[in-house]
């Protein structure tokens, strides 16, 4: 998902395919190494050593997925050096935010609607807002796609879509919780496809489909069900969440993205606000409501204690207490993302990071050896 899914999803730009794949490869490889250290210090540091296992690698991938989300907002407008600096800072902040949510607020967020998608989206959006380019219109022609670049981007979409159930269920408790996470995610993804196709056709004056919607909004269900995936959301609940997120995401690409760019000066290249930001917030709220409504009648008394870890520090917690802390987790995530993104944006505004001029944005030849061939 991290190397193929996110990488190919960003190849829709007609002259930025090398950079989309190559820079995604670079920042993911660097980010995983730094995440292993940061998360290791917080979660698995013992007797002067960081203990590593498969779960550490999975959590490092989760961290890097958040970095890839933020990368989508600044795609085509920043240099490799800026991306590495942004990755270093974001992995650090991600690890701090994750520790506060999971270890201090004791929230449940198996699929990362808050820690991965909401944090990554609003961190990236804040950075791109600070890095606003007044004359980006000079590169407007290269911001569009062509037939084959959209096909490559669909490879990324299909990879992400197929593997999202395992993404959301990877760190859940083995057994019922993990099975629920996979089933709920699959149902939600299927519903988001139908909703995205229906709304995309409805908003087009001739009833045609927009490939941007199909590449992105069809994945929104996986984001929206992330927090509640391992809970008793039930298949009908997962279908409702997936349909809602798929529809909202499509409407966001059609109406909200142009508004954000023209009125709020947020130049969101990949539309991460629609795929990760809005569905991430929806997912966090769905998780809070699902947690608050949990009862022993549904989970069983022992199942409720096991599912929400109502032991030790949480032995006196009720389901409503858990729901309340889920909302606190969302608010804290937004605060860390917005403040951290603002500081990161100000650092990246400095003029010596090798960023391309406005007229050379979204152009591979700025950083890559050009290939001579038909049509180039």
mmCIF file with all atom_site columns, C-alpha atoms in Angstrom, residues 114-296:
data_model
loop_
_atom_site.group_PDB
_atom_site.id
_atom_site.type_symbol
_atom_site.label_atom_id
_atom_site.label_alt_id
_atom_site.label_comp_id
_atom_site.label_asym_id
_atom_site.label_entity_id
_atom_site.label_seq_id
_atom_site.pdbx_PDB_ins_code
_atom_site.Cartn_x
_atom_site.Cartn_y
_atom_site.Cartn_z
_atom_site.occupancy
_atom_site.B_iso_or_equiv
_atom_site.pdbx_formal_charge
_atom_site.auth_seq_id
_atom_site.auth_comp_id
_atom_site.auth_asym_id
_atom_site.auth_atom_id
_atom_site.pdbx_PDB_model_num
ATOM 1   C CA . UNK A 1 114 ? -7.391  9.990   13.605  1.00 0.00 ? 114 UNK A CA 1
ATOM 2   C CA . UNK A 1 115 ? -3.711  9.146   13.965  1.00 0.00 ? 115 UNK A CA 1
ATOM 3   C CA . UNK A 1 116 ? -3.015  8.462   10.283  1.00 0.00 ? 116 UNK A CA 1
ATOM 4   C CA . UNK A 1 117 ? -5.575  10.127  8.023   1.00 0.00 ? 117 UNK A CA 1
ATOM 5   C CA . UNK A 1 118 ? -6.807  13.167  9.955   1.00 0.00 ? 118 UNK A CA 1
ATOM 6   C CA . UNK A 1 119 ? -3.317  14.004  11.203  1.00 0.00 ? 119 UNK A CA 1
ATOM 7   C CA . UNK A 1 120 ? -1.682  13.506  7.794   1.00 0.00 ? 120 UNK A CA 1
ATOM 8   C CA . UNK A 1 121 ? -4.358  15.446  5.923   1.00 0.00 ? 121 UNK A CA 1
ATOM 9   C CA . UNK A 1 122 ? -4.455  18.543  8.109   1.00 0.00 ? 122 UNK A CA 1
ATOM 10  C CA . UNK A 1 123 ? -0.676  18.590  8.578   1.00 0.00 ? 123 UNK A CA 1
ATOM 11  C CA . UNK A 1 124 ? -0.240  18.539  4.794   1.00 0.00 ? 124 UNK A CA 1
ATOM 12  C CA . UNK A 1 125 ? -3.000  21.070  4.153   1.00 0.00 ? 125 UNK A CA 1
ATOM 13  C CA . UNK A 1 126 ? -1.488  23.505  6.648   1.00 0.00 ? 126 UNK A CA 1
ATOM 14  C CA . UNK A 1 127 ? 1.952   23.125  5.050   1.00 0.00 ? 127 UNK A CA 1
ATOM 15  C CA . UNK A 1 128 ? 0.608   23.758  1.548   1.00 0.00 ? 128 UNK A CA 1
ATOM 16  C CA . UNK A 1 129 ? -1.388  26.755  2.839   1.00 0.00 ? 129 UNK A CA 1
ATOM 17  C CA . UNK A 1 130 ? 1.806   28.306  4.232   1.00 0.00 ? 130 UNK A CA 1
ATOM 18  C CA . UNK A 1 131 ? 3.653   27.468  0.978   1.00 0.00 ? 131 UNK A CA 1
ATOM 19  C CA . UNK A 1 132 ? 0.975   29.123  -1.179  1.00 0.00 ? 132 UNK A CA 1
ATOM 20  C CA . UNK A 1 133 ? 2.322   29.981  -4.658  1.00 0.00 ? 133 UNK A CA 1
ATOM 21  C CA . UNK A 1 134 ? 0.764   33.112  -6.048  1.00 0.00 ? 134 UNK A CA 1
ATOM 22  C CA . UNK A 1 135 ? 1.802   32.431  -9.652  1.00 0.00 ? 135 UNK A CA 1
ATOM 23  C CA . UNK A 1 136 ? 1.114   28.705  -9.835  1.00 0.00 ? 136 UNK A CA 1
ATOM 24  C CA . UNK A 1 137 ? -1.203  29.387  -12.791 1.00 0.00 ? 137 UNK A CA 1
ATOM 25  C CA . UNK A 1 138 ? 1.969   29.409  -14.897 1.00 0.00 ? 138 UNK A CA 1
ATOM 26  C CA . UNK A 1 139 ? 2.129   25.616  -14.412 1.00 0.00 ? 139 UNK A CA 1
ATOM 27  C CA . UNK A 1 140 ? -1.619  25.047  -14.765 1.00 0.00 ? 140 UNK A CA 1
ATOM 28  C CA . UNK A 1 141 ? -1.310  23.013  -17.973 1.00 0.00 ? 141 UNK A CA 1
ATOM 29  C CA . UNK A 1 142 ? 0.912   20.425  -16.292 1.00 0.00 ? 142 UNK A CA 1
ATOM 30  C CA . UNK A 1 143 ? -1.521  19.960  -13.375 1.00 0.00 ? 143 UNK A CA 1
ATOM 31  C CA . UNK A 1 144 ? -3.847  17.972  -15.634 1.00 0.00 ? 144 UNK A CA 1
ATOM 32  C CA . UNK A 1 145 ? -3.769  14.275  -16.481 1.00 0.00 ? 145 UNK A CA 1
ATOM 33  C CA . UNK A 1 146 ? -3.662  12.346  -19.745 1.00 0.00 ? 146 UNK A CA 1
ATOM 34  C CA . UNK A 1 147 ? -5.201  8.985   -20.604 1.00 0.00 ? 147 UNK A CA 1
ATOM 35  C CA . UNK A 1 148 ? -2.250  6.777   -19.654 1.00 0.00 ? 148 UNK A CA 1
ATOM 36  C CA . UNK A 1 149 ? -1.397  8.715   -16.469 1.00 0.00 ? 149 UNK A CA 1
ATOM 37  C CA . UNK A 1 150 ? -4.938  8.161   -15.179 1.00 0.00 ? 150 UNK A CA 1
ATOM 38  C CA . UNK A 1 151 ? -4.597  4.438   -15.910 1.00 0.00 ? 151 UNK A CA 1
ATOM 39  C CA . UNK A 1 152 ? -1.386  4.315   -13.867 1.00 0.00 ? 152 UNK A CA 1
ATOM 40  C CA . UNK A 1 153 ? -3.135  6.136   -11.031 1.00 0.00 ? 153 UNK A CA 1
ATOM 41  C CA . UNK A 1 154 ? -5.898  3.508   -11.064 1.00 0.00 ? 154 UNK A CA 1
ATOM 42  C CA . UNK A 1 155 ? -3.246  0.862   -10.351 1.00 0.00 ? 155 UNK A CA 1
ATOM 43  C CA . UNK A 1 156 ? -2.593  2.684   -7.080  1.00 0.00 ? 156 UNK A CA 1
ATOM 44  C CA . UNK A 1 157 ? -6.318  2.883   -6.345  1.00 0.00 ? 157 UNK A CA 1
ATOM 45  C CA . UNK A 1 158 ? -6.838  -0.839  -6.855  1.00 0.00 ? 158 UNK A CA 1
ATOM 46  C CA . UNK A 1 159 ? -3.842  -1.750  -4.684  1.00 0.00 ? 159 UNK A CA 1
ATOM 47  C CA . UNK A 1 160 ? -5.087  0.450   -1.872  1.00 0.00 ? 160 UNK A CA 1
ATOM 48  C CA . UNK A 1 161 ? -8.669  -0.781  -2.220  1.00 0.00 ? 161 UNK A CA 1
ATOM 49  C CA . UNK A 1 162 ? -7.726  -4.479  -2.143  1.00 0.00 ? 162 UNK A CA 1
ATOM 50  C CA . UNK A 1 163 ? -5.385  -4.254  0.832   1.00 0.00 ? 163 UNK A CA 1
ATOM 51  C CA . UNK A 1 164 ? -7.282  -1.749  2.976   1.00 0.00 ? 164 UNK A CA 1
ATOM 52  C CA . UNK A 1 165 ? -9.080  -4.473  5.021   1.00 0.00 ? 165 UNK A CA 1
ATOM 53  C CA . UNK A 1 166 ? -5.697  -5.849  6.123   1.00 0.00 ? 166 UNK A CA 1
ATOM 54  C CA . UNK A 1 167 ? -4.488  -2.302  6.822   1.00 0.00 ? 167 UNK A CA 1
ATOM 55  C CA . UNK A 1 168 ? -7.381  -1.570  9.195   1.00 0.00 ? 168 UNK A CA 1
ATOM 56  C CA . UNK A 1 169 ? -7.194  -4.960  10.918  1.00 0.00 ? 169 UNK A CA 1
ATOM 57  C CA . UNK A 1 170 ? -3.418  -5.407  11.183  1.00 0.00 ? 170 UNK A CA 1
ATOM 58  C CA . UNK A 1 171 ? -2.966  -4.318  14.815  1.00 0.00 ? 171 UNK A CA 1
ATOM 59  C CA . UNK A 1 172 ? -6.362  -5.378  16.174  1.00 0.00 ? 172 UNK A CA 1
ATOM 60  C CA . UNK A 1 173 ? -6.569  -8.186  18.725  1.00 0.00 ? 173 UNK A CA 1
ATOM 61  C CA . UNK A 1 174 ? -6.371  -11.549 16.989  1.00 0.00 ? 174 UNK A CA 1
ATOM 62  C CA . UNK A 1 175 ? -9.742  -13.242 16.715  1.00 0.00 ? 175 UNK A CA 1
ATOM 63  C CA . UNK A 1 176 ? -13.095 -11.454 16.763  1.00 0.00 ? 176 UNK A CA 1
ATOM 64  C CA . UNK A 1 177 ? -11.756 -7.889  16.658  1.00 0.00 ? 177 UNK A CA 1
ATOM 65  C CA . UNK A 1 178 ? -9.487  -8.575  13.694  1.00 0.00 ? 178 UNK A CA 1
ATOM 66  C CA . UNK A 1 179 ? -12.243 -10.380 11.803  1.00 0.00 ? 179 UNK A CA 1
ATOM 67  C CA . UNK A 1 180 ? -14.697 -7.543  12.465  1.00 0.00 ? 180 UNK A CA 1
ATOM 68  C CA . UNK A 1 181 ? -12.161 -4.983  11.231  1.00 0.00 ? 181 UNK A CA 1
ATOM 69  C CA . UNK A 1 182 ? -11.625 -6.801  7.941   1.00 0.00 ? 182 UNK A CA 1
ATOM 70  C CA . UNK A 1 183 ? -15.345 -7.411  7.341   1.00 0.00 ? 183 UNK A CA 1
ATOM 71  C CA . UNK A 1 184 ? -16.427 -3.877  8.233   1.00 0.00 ? 184 UNK A CA 1
ATOM 72  C CA . UNK A 1 185 ? -13.715 -2.347  6.047   1.00 0.00 ? 185 UNK A CA 1
ATOM 73  C CA . UNK A 1 186 ? -14.610 -4.507  3.067   1.00 0.00 ? 186 UNK A CA 1
ATOM 74  C CA . UNK A 1 187 ? -18.303 -3.605  3.321   1.00 0.00 ? 187 UNK A CA 1
ATOM 75  C CA . UNK A 1 188 ? -17.494 0.086   3.724   1.00 0.00 ? 188 UNK A CA 1
ATOM 76  C CA . UNK A 1 189 ? -15.164 0.113   0.713   1.00 0.00 ? 189 UNK A CA 1
ATOM 77  C CA . UNK A 1 190 ? -17.749 -1.607  -1.480  1.00 0.00 ? 190 UNK A CA 1
ATOM 78  C CA . UNK A 1 191 ? -20.386 0.967   -0.503  1.00 0.00 ? 191 UNK A CA 1
ATOM 79  C CA . UNK A 1 192 ? -18.021 3.873   -1.161  1.00 0.00 ? 192 UNK A CA 1
ATOM 80  C CA . UNK A 1 193 ? -17.475 2.649   -4.728  1.00 0.00 ? 193 UNK A CA 1
ATOM 81  C CA . UNK A 1 194 ? -21.198 2.688   -5.458  1.00 0.00 ? 194 UNK A CA 1
ATOM 82  C CA . UNK A 1 195 ? -21.690 6.078   -3.818  1.00 0.00 ? 195 UNK A CA 1
ATOM 83  C CA . UNK A 1 196 ? -18.724 7.622   -5.638  1.00 0.00 ? 196 UNK A CA 1
ATOM 84  C CA . UNK A 1 197 ? -19.925 6.390   -9.028  1.00 0.00 ? 197 UNK A CA 1
ATOM 85  C CA . UNK A 1 198 ? -23.510 7.522   -8.390  1.00 0.00 ? 198 UNK A CA 1
ATOM 86  C CA . UNK A 1 199 ? -22.594 10.993  -7.133  1.00 0.00 ? 199 UNK A CA 1
ATOM 87  C CA . UNK A 1 200 ? -19.930 11.499  -9.810  1.00 0.00 ? 200 UNK A CA 1
ATOM 88  C CA . UNK A 1 201 ? -22.498 10.822  -12.510 1.00 0.00 ? 201 UNK A CA 1
ATOM 89  C CA . UNK A 1 202 ? -25.122 12.963  -10.759 1.00 0.00 ? 202 UNK A CA 1
ATOM 90  C CA . UNK A 1 203 ? -22.957 16.088  -10.529 1.00 0.00 ? 203 UNK A CA 1
ATOM 91  C CA . UNK A 1 204 ? -21.846 15.946  -14.192 1.00 0.00 ? 204 UNK A CA 1
ATOM 92  C CA . UNK A 1 205 ? -24.195 17.794  -16.508 1.00 0.00 ? 205 UNK A CA 1
ATOM 93  C CA . UNK A 1 206 ? -24.075 14.929  -19.057 1.00 0.00 ? 206 UNK A CA 1
ATOM 94  C CA . UNK A 1 207 ? -24.088 12.141  -16.488 1.00 0.00 ? 207 UNK A CA 1
ATOM 95  C CA . UNK A 1 208 ? -20.508 11.085  -17.219 1.00 0.00 ? 208 UNK A CA 1
ATOM 96  C CA . UNK A 1 209 ? -17.984 9.797   -14.678 1.00 0.00 ? 209 UNK A CA 1
ATOM 97  C CA . UNK A 1 210 ? -14.894 11.734  -13.608 1.00 0.00 ? 210 UNK A CA 1
ATOM 98  C CA . UNK A 1 211 ? -11.769 9.596   -13.249 1.00 0.00 ? 211 UNK A CA 1
ATOM 99  C CA . UNK A 1 212 ? -10.527 11.767  -10.363 1.00 0.00 ? 212 UNK A CA 1
ATOM 100 C CA . UNK A 1 213 ? -13.587 10.745  -8.346  1.00 0.00 ? 213 UNK A CA 1
ATOM 101 C CA . UNK A 1 214 ? -13.166 7.055   -9.152  1.00 0.00 ? 214 UNK A CA 1
ATOM 102 C CA . UNK A 1 215 ? -9.461  7.098   -8.288  1.00 0.00 ? 215 UNK A CA 1
ATOM 103 C CA . UNK A 1 216 ? -9.989  8.724   -4.907  1.00 0.00 ? 216 UNK A CA 1
ATOM 104 C CA . UNK A 1 217 ? -13.519 8.771   -3.513  1.00 0.00 ? 217 UNK A CA 1
ATOM 105 C CA . UNK A 1 218 ? -13.854 4.994   -3.926  1.00 0.00 ? 218 UNK A CA 1
ATOM 106 C CA . UNK A 1 219 ? -11.260 4.661   -1.142  1.00 0.00 ? 219 UNK A CA 1
ATOM 107 C CA . UNK A 1 220 ? -12.986 7.010   1.311   1.00 0.00 ? 220 UNK A CA 1
ATOM 108 C CA . UNK A 1 221 ? -14.898 4.148   2.933   1.00 0.00 ? 221 UNK A CA 1
ATOM 109 C CA . UNK A 1 222 ? -11.652 2.610   4.146   1.00 0.00 ? 222 UNK A CA 1
ATOM 110 C CA . UNK A 1 223 ? -10.712 5.864   5.848   1.00 0.00 ? 223 UNK A CA 1
ATOM 111 C CA . UNK A 1 224 ? -14.148 6.493   7.325   1.00 0.00 ? 224 UNK A CA 1
ATOM 112 C CA . UNK A 1 225 ? -14.446 3.103   8.989   1.00 0.00 ? 225 UNK A CA 1
ATOM 113 C CA . UNK A 1 226 ? -10.901 3.096   10.394  1.00 0.00 ? 226 UNK A CA 1
ATOM 114 C CA . UNK A 1 227 ? -11.552 3.943   14.049  1.00 0.00 ? 227 UNK A CA 1
ATOM 115 C CA . UNK A 1 228 ? -14.708 1.857   14.410  1.00 0.00 ? 228 UNK A CA 1
ATOM 116 C CA . UNK A 1 229 ? -13.540 -1.046  12.216  1.00 0.00 ? 229 UNK A CA 1
ATOM 117 C CA . UNK A 1 230 ? -12.835 -3.419  15.103  1.00 0.00 ? 230 UNK A CA 1
ATOM 118 C CA . UNK A 1 231 ? -15.969 -2.403  17.016  1.00 0.00 ? 231 UNK A CA 1
ATOM 119 C CA . UNK A 1 232 ? -19.501 -3.804  16.666  1.00 0.00 ? 232 UNK A CA 1
ATOM 120 C CA . UNK A 1 233 ? -20.352 -1.445  13.834  1.00 0.00 ? 233 UNK A CA 1
ATOM 121 C CA . UNK A 1 234 ? -22.293 -4.225  12.065  1.00 0.00 ? 234 UNK A CA 1
ATOM 122 C CA . UNK A 1 235 ? -22.337 -4.664  8.266   1.00 0.00 ? 235 UNK A CA 1
ATOM 123 C CA . UNK A 1 236 ? -25.226 -2.232  7.760   1.00 0.00 ? 236 UNK A CA 1
ATOM 124 C CA . UNK A 1 237 ? -23.342 0.397   9.769   1.00 0.00 ? 237 UNK A CA 1
ATOM 125 C CA . UNK A 1 238 ? -20.218 -0.153  7.674   1.00 0.00 ? 238 UNK A CA 1
ATOM 126 C CA . UNK A 1 239 ? -22.258 0.169   4.474   1.00 0.00 ? 239 UNK A CA 1
ATOM 127 C CA . UNK A 1 240 ? -23.794 3.431   5.689   1.00 0.00 ? 240 UNK A CA 1
ATOM 128 C CA . UNK A 1 241 ? -20.405 4.879   6.658   1.00 0.00 ? 241 UNK A CA 1
ATOM 129 C CA . UNK A 1 242 ? -18.853 3.846   3.343   1.00 0.00 ? 242 UNK A CA 1
ATOM 130 C CA . UNK A 1 243 ? -21.697 5.313   1.316   1.00 0.00 ? 243 UNK A CA 1
ATOM 131 C CA . UNK A 1 244 ? -21.605 8.564   3.271   1.00 0.00 ? 244 UNK A CA 1
ATOM 132 C CA . UNK A 1 245 ? -17.837 8.964   2.929   1.00 0.00 ? 245 UNK A CA 1
ATOM 133 C CA . UNK A 1 246 ? -17.833 8.044   -0.769  1.00 0.00 ? 246 UNK A CA 1
ATOM 134 C CA . UNK A 1 247 ? -20.537 10.624  -1.485  1.00 0.00 ? 247 UNK A CA 1
ATOM 135 C CA . UNK A 1 248 ? -18.968 13.377  0.624   1.00 0.00 ? 248 UNK A CA 1
ATOM 136 C CA . UNK A 1 249 ? -15.558 12.761  -0.910  1.00 0.00 ? 249 UNK A CA 1
ATOM 137 C CA . UNK A 1 250 ? -16.920 13.027  -4.446  1.00 0.00 ? 250 UNK A CA 1
ATOM 138 C CA . UNK A 1 251 ? -18.740 16.252  -3.632  1.00 0.00 ? 251 UNK A CA 1
ATOM 139 C CA . UNK A 1 252 ? -15.549 17.564  -2.062  1.00 0.00 ? 252 UNK A CA 1
ATOM 140 C CA . UNK A 1 253 ? -13.542 16.997  -5.235  1.00 0.00 ? 253 UNK A CA 1
ATOM 141 C CA . UNK A 1 254 ? -16.242 18.631  -7.325  1.00 0.00 ? 254 UNK A CA 1
ATOM 142 C CA . UNK A 1 255 ? -17.032 21.694  -5.213  1.00 0.00 ? 255 UNK A CA 1
ATOM 143 C CA . UNK A 1 256 ? -14.812 22.048  -2.128  1.00 0.00 ? 256 UNK A CA 1
ATOM 144 C CA . UNK A 1 257 ? -11.350 21.776  -3.708  1.00 0.00 ? 257 UNK A CA 1
ATOM 145 C CA . UNK A 1 258 ? -11.903 24.711  -6.118  1.00 0.00 ? 258 UNK A CA 1
ATOM 146 C CA . UNK A 1 259 ? -13.342 26.769  -3.231  1.00 0.00 ? 259 UNK A CA 1
ATOM 147 C CA . UNK A 1 260 ? -10.355 26.062  -0.973  1.00 0.00 ? 260 UNK A CA 1
ATOM 148 C CA . UNK A 1 261 ? -7.919  27.103  -3.692  1.00 0.00 ? 261 UNK A CA 1
ATOM 149 C CA . UNK A 1 262 ? -9.734  30.245  -4.810  1.00 0.00 ? 262 UNK A CA 1
ATOM 150 C CA . UNK A 1 263 ? -10.905 31.546  -1.432  1.00 0.00 ? 263 UNK A CA 1
ATOM 151 C CA . UNK A 1 264 ? -8.621  30.070  1.246   1.00 0.00 ? 264 UNK A CA 1
ATOM 152 C CA . UNK A 1 265 ? -5.399  29.785  -0.812  1.00 0.00 ? 265 UNK A CA 1
ATOM 153 C CA . UNK A 1 266 ? -5.036  26.043  -0.139  1.00 0.00 ? 266 UNK A CA 1
ATOM 154 C CA . UNK A 1 267 ? -3.472  24.420  -3.218  1.00 0.00 ? 267 UNK A CA 1
ATOM 155 C CA . UNK A 1 268 ? -4.221  20.750  -2.537  1.00 0.00 ? 268 UNK A CA 1
ATOM 156 C CA . UNK A 1 269 ? -2.699  18.867  -5.498  1.00 0.00 ? 269 UNK A CA 1
ATOM 157 C CA . UNK A 1 270 ? -4.174  15.421  -4.804  1.00 0.00 ? 270 UNK A CA 1
ATOM 158 C CA . UNK A 1 271 ? -7.306  16.511  -2.951  1.00 0.00 ? 271 UNK A CA 1
ATOM 159 C CA . UNK A 1 272 ? -6.245  14.876  0.316   1.00 0.00 ? 272 UNK A CA 1
ATOM 160 C CA . UNK A 1 273 ? -8.868  16.902  2.191   1.00 0.00 ? 273 UNK A CA 1
ATOM 161 C CA . UNK A 1 274 ? -11.584 14.968  0.384   1.00 0.00 ? 274 UNK A CA 1
ATOM 162 C CA . UNK A 1 275 ? -10.048 11.490  0.624   1.00 0.00 ? 275 UNK A CA 1
ATOM 163 C CA . UNK A 1 276 ? -8.401  11.661  4.053   1.00 0.00 ? 276 UNK A CA 1
ATOM 164 C CA . UNK A 1 277 ? -9.435  14.828  5.898   1.00 0.00 ? 277 UNK A CA 1
ATOM 165 C CA . UNK A 1 278 ? -13.235 14.760  5.766   1.00 0.00 ? 278 UNK A CA 1
ATOM 166 C CA . UNK A 1 279 ? -13.572 10.931  5.917   1.00 0.00 ? 279 UNK A CA 1
ATOM 167 C CA . UNK A 1 280 ? -10.994 10.899  8.737   1.00 0.00 ? 280 UNK A CA 1
ATOM 168 C CA . UNK A 1 281 ? -13.122 13.249  10.841  1.00 0.00 ? 281 UNK A CA 1
ATOM 169 C CA . UNK A 1 282 ? -16.250 11.257  9.970   1.00 0.00 ? 282 UNK A CA 1
ATOM 170 C CA . UNK A 1 283 ? -14.428 8.082   11.004  1.00 0.00 ? 283 UNK A CA 1
ATOM 171 C CA . UNK A 1 284 ? -13.342 9.582   14.324  1.00 0.00 ? 284 UNK A CA 1
ATOM 172 C CA . UNK A 1 285 ? -16.917 10.666  15.102  1.00 0.00 ? 285 UNK A CA 1
ATOM 173 C CA . UNK A 1 286 ? -18.339 7.273   14.063  1.00 0.00 ? 286 UNK A CA 1
ATOM 174 C CA . UNK A 1 287 ? -15.776 5.601   16.321  1.00 0.00 ? 287 UNK A CA 1
ATOM 175 C CA . UNK A 1 288 ? -16.734 7.807   19.264  1.00 0.00 ? 288 UNK A CA 1
ATOM 176 C CA . UNK A 1 289 ? -20.456 7.147   18.800  1.00 0.00 ? 289 UNK A CA 1
ATOM 177 C CA . UNK A 1 290 ? -19.942 3.402   18.322  1.00 0.00 ? 290 UNK A CA 1
ATOM 178 C CA . UNK A 1 291 ? -17.782 3.248   21.456  1.00 0.00 ? 291 UNK A CA 1
ATOM 179 C CA . UNK A 1 292 ? -20.265 5.272   23.506  1.00 0.00 ? 292 UNK A CA 1
ATOM 180 C CA . UNK A 1 293 ? -23.120 2.977   22.479  1.00 0.00 ? 293 UNK A CA 1
ATOM 181 C CA . UNK A 1 294 ? -21.290 -0.261  23.303  1.00 0.00 ? 294 UNK A CA 1
ATOM 182 C CA . UNK A 1 295 ? -23.164 -2.503  25.761  1.00 0.00 ? 295 UNK A CA 1
ATOM 183 C CA . UNK A 1 296 ? -22.575 -5.889  27.396  1.00 0.00 ? 296 UNK A CA 1
#
